[in-house]
Coordinates of C-alpha atoms in Angstrom, one line a residue:
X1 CA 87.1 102.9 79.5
X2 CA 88.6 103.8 76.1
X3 CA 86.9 102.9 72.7
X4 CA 88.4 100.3 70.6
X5 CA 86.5 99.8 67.3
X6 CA 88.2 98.0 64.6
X7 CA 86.4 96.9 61.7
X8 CA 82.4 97.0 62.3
X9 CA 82.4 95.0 65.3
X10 CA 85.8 95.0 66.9
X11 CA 85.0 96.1 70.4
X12 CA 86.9 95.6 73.7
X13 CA 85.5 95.5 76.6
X14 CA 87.0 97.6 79.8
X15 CA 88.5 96.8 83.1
X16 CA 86.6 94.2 84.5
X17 CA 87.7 93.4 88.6
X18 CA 85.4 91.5 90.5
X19 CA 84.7 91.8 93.9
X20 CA 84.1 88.5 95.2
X21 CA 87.6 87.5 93.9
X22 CA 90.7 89.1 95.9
X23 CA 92.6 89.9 92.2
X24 CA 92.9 93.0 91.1
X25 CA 93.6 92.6 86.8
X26 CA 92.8 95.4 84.5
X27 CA 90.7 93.4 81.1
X28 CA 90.9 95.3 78.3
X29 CA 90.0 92.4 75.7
X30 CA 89.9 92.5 72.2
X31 CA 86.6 91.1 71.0
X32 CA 86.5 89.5 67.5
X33 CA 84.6 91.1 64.5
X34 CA 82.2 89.0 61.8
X35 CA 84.0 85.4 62.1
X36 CA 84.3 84.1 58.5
X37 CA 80.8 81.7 57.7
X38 CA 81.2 78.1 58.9
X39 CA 79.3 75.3 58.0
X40 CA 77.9 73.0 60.8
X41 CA 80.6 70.5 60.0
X42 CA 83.5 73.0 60.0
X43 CA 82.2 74.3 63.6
X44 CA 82.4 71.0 65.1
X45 CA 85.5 70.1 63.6
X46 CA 87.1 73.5 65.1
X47 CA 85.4 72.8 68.6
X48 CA 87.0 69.8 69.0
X49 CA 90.3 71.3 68.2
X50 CA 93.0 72.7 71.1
X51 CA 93.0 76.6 71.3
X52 CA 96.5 77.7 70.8
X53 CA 97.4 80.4 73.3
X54 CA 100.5 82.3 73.4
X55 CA 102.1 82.6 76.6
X56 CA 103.5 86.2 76.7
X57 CA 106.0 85.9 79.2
X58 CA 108.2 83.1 77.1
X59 CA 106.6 83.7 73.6
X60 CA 105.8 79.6 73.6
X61 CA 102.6 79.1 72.0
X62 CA 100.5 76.2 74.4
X63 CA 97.6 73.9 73.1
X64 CA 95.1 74.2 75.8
X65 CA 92.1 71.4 75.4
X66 CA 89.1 73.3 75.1
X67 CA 87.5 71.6 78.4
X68 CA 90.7 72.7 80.0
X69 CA 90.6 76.6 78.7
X70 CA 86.6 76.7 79.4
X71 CA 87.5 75.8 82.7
X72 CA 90.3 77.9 83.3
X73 CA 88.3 81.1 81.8
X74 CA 86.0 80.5 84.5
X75 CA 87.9 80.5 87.3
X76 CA 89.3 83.8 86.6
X77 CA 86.3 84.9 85.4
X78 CA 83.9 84.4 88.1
X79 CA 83.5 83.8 91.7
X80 CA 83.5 79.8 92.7
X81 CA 80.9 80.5 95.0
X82 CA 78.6 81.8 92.5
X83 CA 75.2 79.7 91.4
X84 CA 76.3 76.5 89.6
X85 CA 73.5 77.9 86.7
X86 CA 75.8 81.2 87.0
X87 CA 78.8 78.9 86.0
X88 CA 77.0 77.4 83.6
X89 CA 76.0 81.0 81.9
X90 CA 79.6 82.4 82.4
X91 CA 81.3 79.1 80.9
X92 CA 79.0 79.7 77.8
X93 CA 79.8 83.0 77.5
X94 CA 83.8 82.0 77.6
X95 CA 83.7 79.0 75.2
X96 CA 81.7 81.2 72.9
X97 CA 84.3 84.1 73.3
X98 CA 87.1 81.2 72.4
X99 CA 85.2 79.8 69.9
X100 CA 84.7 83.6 67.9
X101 CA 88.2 85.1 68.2
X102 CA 89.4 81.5 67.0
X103 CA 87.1 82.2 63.8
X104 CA 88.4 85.3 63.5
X105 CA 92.0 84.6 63.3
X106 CA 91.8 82.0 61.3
X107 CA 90.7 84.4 58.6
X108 CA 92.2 87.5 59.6
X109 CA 95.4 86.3 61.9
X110 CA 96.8 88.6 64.5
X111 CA 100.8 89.6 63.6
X112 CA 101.1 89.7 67.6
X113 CA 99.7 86.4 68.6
X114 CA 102.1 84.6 65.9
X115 CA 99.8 82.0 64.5
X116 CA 97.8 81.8 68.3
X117 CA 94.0 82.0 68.8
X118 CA 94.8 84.4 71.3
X119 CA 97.2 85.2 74.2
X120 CA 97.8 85.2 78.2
X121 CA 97.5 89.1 78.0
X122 CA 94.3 89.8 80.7
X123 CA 95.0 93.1 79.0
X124 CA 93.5 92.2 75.8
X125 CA 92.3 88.8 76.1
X126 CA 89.8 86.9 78.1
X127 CA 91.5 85.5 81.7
X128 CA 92.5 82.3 81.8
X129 CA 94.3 79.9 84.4
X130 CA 96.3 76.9 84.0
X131 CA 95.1 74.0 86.2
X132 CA 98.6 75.2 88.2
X133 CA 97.5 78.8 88.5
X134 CA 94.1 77.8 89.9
X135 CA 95.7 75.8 92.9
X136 CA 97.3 78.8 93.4
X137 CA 94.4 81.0 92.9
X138 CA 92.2 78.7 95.5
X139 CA 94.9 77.6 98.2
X140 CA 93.1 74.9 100.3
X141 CA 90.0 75.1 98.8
X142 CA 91.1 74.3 95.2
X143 CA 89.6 70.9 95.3
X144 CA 86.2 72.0 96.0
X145 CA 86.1 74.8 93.5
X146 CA 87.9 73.1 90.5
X147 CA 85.8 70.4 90.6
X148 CA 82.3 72.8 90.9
X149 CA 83.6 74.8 88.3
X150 CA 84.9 71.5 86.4
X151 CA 81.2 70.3 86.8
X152 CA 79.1 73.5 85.2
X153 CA 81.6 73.6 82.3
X154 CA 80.6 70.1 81.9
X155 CA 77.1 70.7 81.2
X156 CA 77.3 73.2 78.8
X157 CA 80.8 72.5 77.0
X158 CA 78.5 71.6 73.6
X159 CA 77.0 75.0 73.3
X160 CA 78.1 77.9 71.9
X161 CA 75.5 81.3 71.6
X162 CA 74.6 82.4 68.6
X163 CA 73.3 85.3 66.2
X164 CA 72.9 84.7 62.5
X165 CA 74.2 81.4 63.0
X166 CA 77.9 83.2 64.1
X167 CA 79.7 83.1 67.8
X168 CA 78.3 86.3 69.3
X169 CA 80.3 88.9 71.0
X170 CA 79.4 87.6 74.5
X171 CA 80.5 90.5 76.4
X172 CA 80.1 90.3 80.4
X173 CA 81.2 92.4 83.2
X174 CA 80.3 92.5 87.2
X175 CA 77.5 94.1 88.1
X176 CA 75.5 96.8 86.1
X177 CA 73.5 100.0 87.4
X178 CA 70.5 98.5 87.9
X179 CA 70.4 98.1 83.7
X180 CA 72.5 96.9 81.6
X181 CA 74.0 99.3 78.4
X182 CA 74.1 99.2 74.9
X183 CA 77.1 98.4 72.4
X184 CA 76.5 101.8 70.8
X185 CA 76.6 103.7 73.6
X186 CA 79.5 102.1 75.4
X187 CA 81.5 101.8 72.4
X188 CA 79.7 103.4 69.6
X189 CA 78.6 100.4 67.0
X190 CA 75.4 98.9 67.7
X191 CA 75.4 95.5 67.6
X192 CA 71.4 94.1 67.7
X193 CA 72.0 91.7 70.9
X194 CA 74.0 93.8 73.2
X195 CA 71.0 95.9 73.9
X196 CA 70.3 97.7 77.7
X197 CA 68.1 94.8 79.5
X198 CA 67.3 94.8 83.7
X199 CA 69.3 93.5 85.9
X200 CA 67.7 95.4 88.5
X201 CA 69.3 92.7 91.5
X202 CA 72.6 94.1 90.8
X203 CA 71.7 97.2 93.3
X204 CA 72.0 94.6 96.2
X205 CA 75.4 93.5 94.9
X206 CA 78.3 93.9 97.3
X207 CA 80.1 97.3 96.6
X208 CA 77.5 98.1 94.0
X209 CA 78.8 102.1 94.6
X210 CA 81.9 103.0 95.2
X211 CA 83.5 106.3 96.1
X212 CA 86.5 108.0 94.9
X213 CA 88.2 111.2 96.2
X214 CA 90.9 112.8 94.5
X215 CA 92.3 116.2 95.7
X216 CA 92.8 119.0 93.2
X217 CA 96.6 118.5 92.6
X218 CA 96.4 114.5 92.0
X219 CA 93.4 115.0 89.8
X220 CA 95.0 117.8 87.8
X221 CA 97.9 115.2 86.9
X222 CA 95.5 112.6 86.2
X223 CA 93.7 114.3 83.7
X224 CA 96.2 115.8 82.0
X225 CA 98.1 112.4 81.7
X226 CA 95.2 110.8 80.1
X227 CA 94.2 113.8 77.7
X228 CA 97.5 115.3 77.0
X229 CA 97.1 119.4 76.1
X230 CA 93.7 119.6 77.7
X231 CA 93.5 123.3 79.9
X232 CA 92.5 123.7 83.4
X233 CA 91.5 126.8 84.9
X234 CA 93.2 127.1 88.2
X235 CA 90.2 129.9 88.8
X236 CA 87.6 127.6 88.4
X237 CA 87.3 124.9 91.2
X238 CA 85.2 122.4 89.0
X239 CA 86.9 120.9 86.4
X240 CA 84.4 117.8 85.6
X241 CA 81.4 118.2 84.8
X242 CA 78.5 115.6 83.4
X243 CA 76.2 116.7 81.0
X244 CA 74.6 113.9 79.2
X245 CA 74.1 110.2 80.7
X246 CA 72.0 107.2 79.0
X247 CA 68.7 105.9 80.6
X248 CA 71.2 102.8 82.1
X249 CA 73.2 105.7 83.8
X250 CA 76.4 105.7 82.0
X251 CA 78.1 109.0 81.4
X252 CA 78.0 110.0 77.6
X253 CA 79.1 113.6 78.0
X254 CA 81.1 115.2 80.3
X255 CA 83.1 118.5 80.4
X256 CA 86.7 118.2 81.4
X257 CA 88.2 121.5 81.7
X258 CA 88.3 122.6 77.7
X259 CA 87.4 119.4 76.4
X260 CA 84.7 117.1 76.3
X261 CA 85.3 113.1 77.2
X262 CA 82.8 110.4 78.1
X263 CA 82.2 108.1 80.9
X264 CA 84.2 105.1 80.0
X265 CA 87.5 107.8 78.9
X266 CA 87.2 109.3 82.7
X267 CA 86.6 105.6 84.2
X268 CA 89.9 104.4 82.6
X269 CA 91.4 107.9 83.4
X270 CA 90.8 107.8 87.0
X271 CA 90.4 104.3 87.7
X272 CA 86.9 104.8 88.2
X273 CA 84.9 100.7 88.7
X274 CA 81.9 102.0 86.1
X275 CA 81.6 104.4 83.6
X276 CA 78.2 105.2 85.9
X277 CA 79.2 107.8 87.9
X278 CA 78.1 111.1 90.0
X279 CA 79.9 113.9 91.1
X280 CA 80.5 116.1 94.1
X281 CA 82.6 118.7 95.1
X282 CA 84.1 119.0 99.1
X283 CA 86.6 122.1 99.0
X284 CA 89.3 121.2 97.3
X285 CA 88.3 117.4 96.3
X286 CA 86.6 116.0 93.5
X287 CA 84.4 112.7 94.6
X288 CA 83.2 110.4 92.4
X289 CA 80.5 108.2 93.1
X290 CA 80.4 104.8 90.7
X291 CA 77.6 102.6 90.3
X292 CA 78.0 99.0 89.0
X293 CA 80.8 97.5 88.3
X294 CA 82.3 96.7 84.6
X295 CA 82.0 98.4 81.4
X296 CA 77.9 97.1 81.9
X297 CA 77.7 95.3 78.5
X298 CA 76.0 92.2 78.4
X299 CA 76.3 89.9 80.6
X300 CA 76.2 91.0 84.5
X301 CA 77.7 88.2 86.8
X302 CA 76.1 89.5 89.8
X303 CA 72.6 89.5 87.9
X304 CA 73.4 85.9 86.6
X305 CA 74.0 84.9 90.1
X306 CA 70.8 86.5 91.5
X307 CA 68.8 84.7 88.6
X308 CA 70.0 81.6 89.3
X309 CA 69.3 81.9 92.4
X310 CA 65.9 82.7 92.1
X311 CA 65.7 79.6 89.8
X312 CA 66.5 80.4 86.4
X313 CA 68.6 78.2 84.3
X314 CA 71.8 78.9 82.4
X315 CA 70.1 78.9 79.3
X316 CA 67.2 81.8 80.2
X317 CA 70.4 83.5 81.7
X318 CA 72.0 84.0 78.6
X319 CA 68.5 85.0 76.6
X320 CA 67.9 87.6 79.1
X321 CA 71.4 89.0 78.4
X322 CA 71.8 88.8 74.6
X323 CA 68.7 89.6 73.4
X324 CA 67.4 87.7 70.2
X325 CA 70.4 85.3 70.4
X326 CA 70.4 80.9 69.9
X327 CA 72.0 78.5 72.1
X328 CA 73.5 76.1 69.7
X329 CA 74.6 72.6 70.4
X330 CA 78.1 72.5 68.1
X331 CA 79.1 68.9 68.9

């Protein structure tokens, strides 16, 4: 994954695919910095209001109710068959996403997204279906899942999370390591709340590692497409190499032929599904072993799920995720 920092607290947040959902759509969002201060009136006021999202392919700008867009976030976001409490913690996580970059732009507006809150681009903005595109998405069982989806977004459509009063940065991928990592490392600005927490059930996740084999040629072109210049000795047979990881497992240091890169730089080189990774060397191929899935900030899905299951509500969901942070009723 590659850093995006702009400002103090601009971060994105890397591929996020999910397993449990047959769609493969790389997520490289842009994640809002400070919002400007609102008072408790002025947040209610802008909850209440449409989101205005730019449709990329025709340039039209649509006013999505914000029950409709909750709703759609979560059906591209996260598995139908998840825990209805896992709804619950995902659709909190999206409104509060909504209700931050909204803030943001207000104050600091976008060129790109032409007076929008943000756009259809999965590349740089949380996913999103249309009521349309989610029959699609489900087929015959689009009934069933709208209206369980429909039904946790309900519950929770009043709450936002907060830190210092603000929309955090609710950041949320797949499935982690085993822990969750920090802000700092991933992206490198701390941010108090996005702190490495367990999520130790993620190891039973489906596809929790993953294994990638590239021979020496394809790698060779990979590598030097995503880090243009760097050298490779054809006389040495290793070309990656890790040498520092965090106590979650992701890859802070690595040695690329004659440079240096991190995990999250060789996940989005190679297509890697974590920045977690091992590797191996079988003649001429390099393997790489991922574990987790996601950039493994914040929020893990899978350990959502596996909470709720084991009877933990949406609300001590999102607590154990962003640490320190308030679950504020904004209407």
């Amino acid at each position: 994954m590659k850093k995006y920092i702009i400002a103090a607290f601009l971060l994105a947040a890397a591929v996020l695919i999910f397993p449990a959902i047959p769609m493969a759509v790389p997520h490289t969002r842009k994640i809002a910095p400070e919002p400007q201060t609102a008072t408790a009136e002025n947040k209610k006021k802008l909850s209440e209001q449409p989101y205005k999202v730019l449709e990329v392919s025709t340039g039209e700008i649509l006013e999505v109710p914000v029950r409709d867009y909750v709703i759609g976030a979560v059906c591209a976001e996260m598995p139908a068959s998840f825990h209805s409490e896992a709804l619950k913690a995902q659709a909190a996580a999206a409104h509060t996403y909504a209700e931050r970059q909204r803030m943001h732009e207000q104050k600091f507006p976008t060129p790109e997204l032409c007076g929008a809150d943000f756009s259809t681009d999965v590349s740089q903005y949380q996913g999103y279906y249309t009521k349309e595109q989610a029959k699609q998405f489900f087929g015959a069982d689009f009934e069933k899942n709208y209206q369980r989806i429909s039904d946790a977004a309900d519950e929770v459509m009043d709450y936002v999370i907060t830190y210092n009063d603000e929309p955090i940065i609710s950041a949320f991928h797949s499935m982690s390591p085993g822990m969750t990592e920090s802000a700092e490392n991933a992206w490198g600005t701390a941010v108090s709340y996005l702190v490495p927490v367990d999520s130790s059930s993620d190891l039973d996740a489906p596809k929790y590692t993953d294994e990638v084999r590239y021979d020496r040629e394809v790698l060779r072109n990979k590598l030097e497409t995503a880090f243009p210049g760097i050298v490779l000795d054809d006389e040495c047979p290793i070309w990656v190499i890790v040498k520092k990881a965090s106590e979650s497992g992701m890859v802070l240091e690595a040695d690329v032929g004659d440079i240096t890169a991190t995990g999250a730089e060789l996940r989005s080189a190679l297509a890697l599904r974590s920045p977690c990774f091992d590797v191996r060397y079988e003649g001429t191929e390099t393997i790489f072993t991922t574990h987790g899935f996601g950039h493994c900030v914040g929020m893990s899905q899978y350990g959502a799920n596996a909470m709720a299951a084991s009877g933990k509500t949406w609300e001590q969901i999102l607590r154990h995720y962003y640490t320190g942070c308030n679950i504020e009723k904004i209407s």
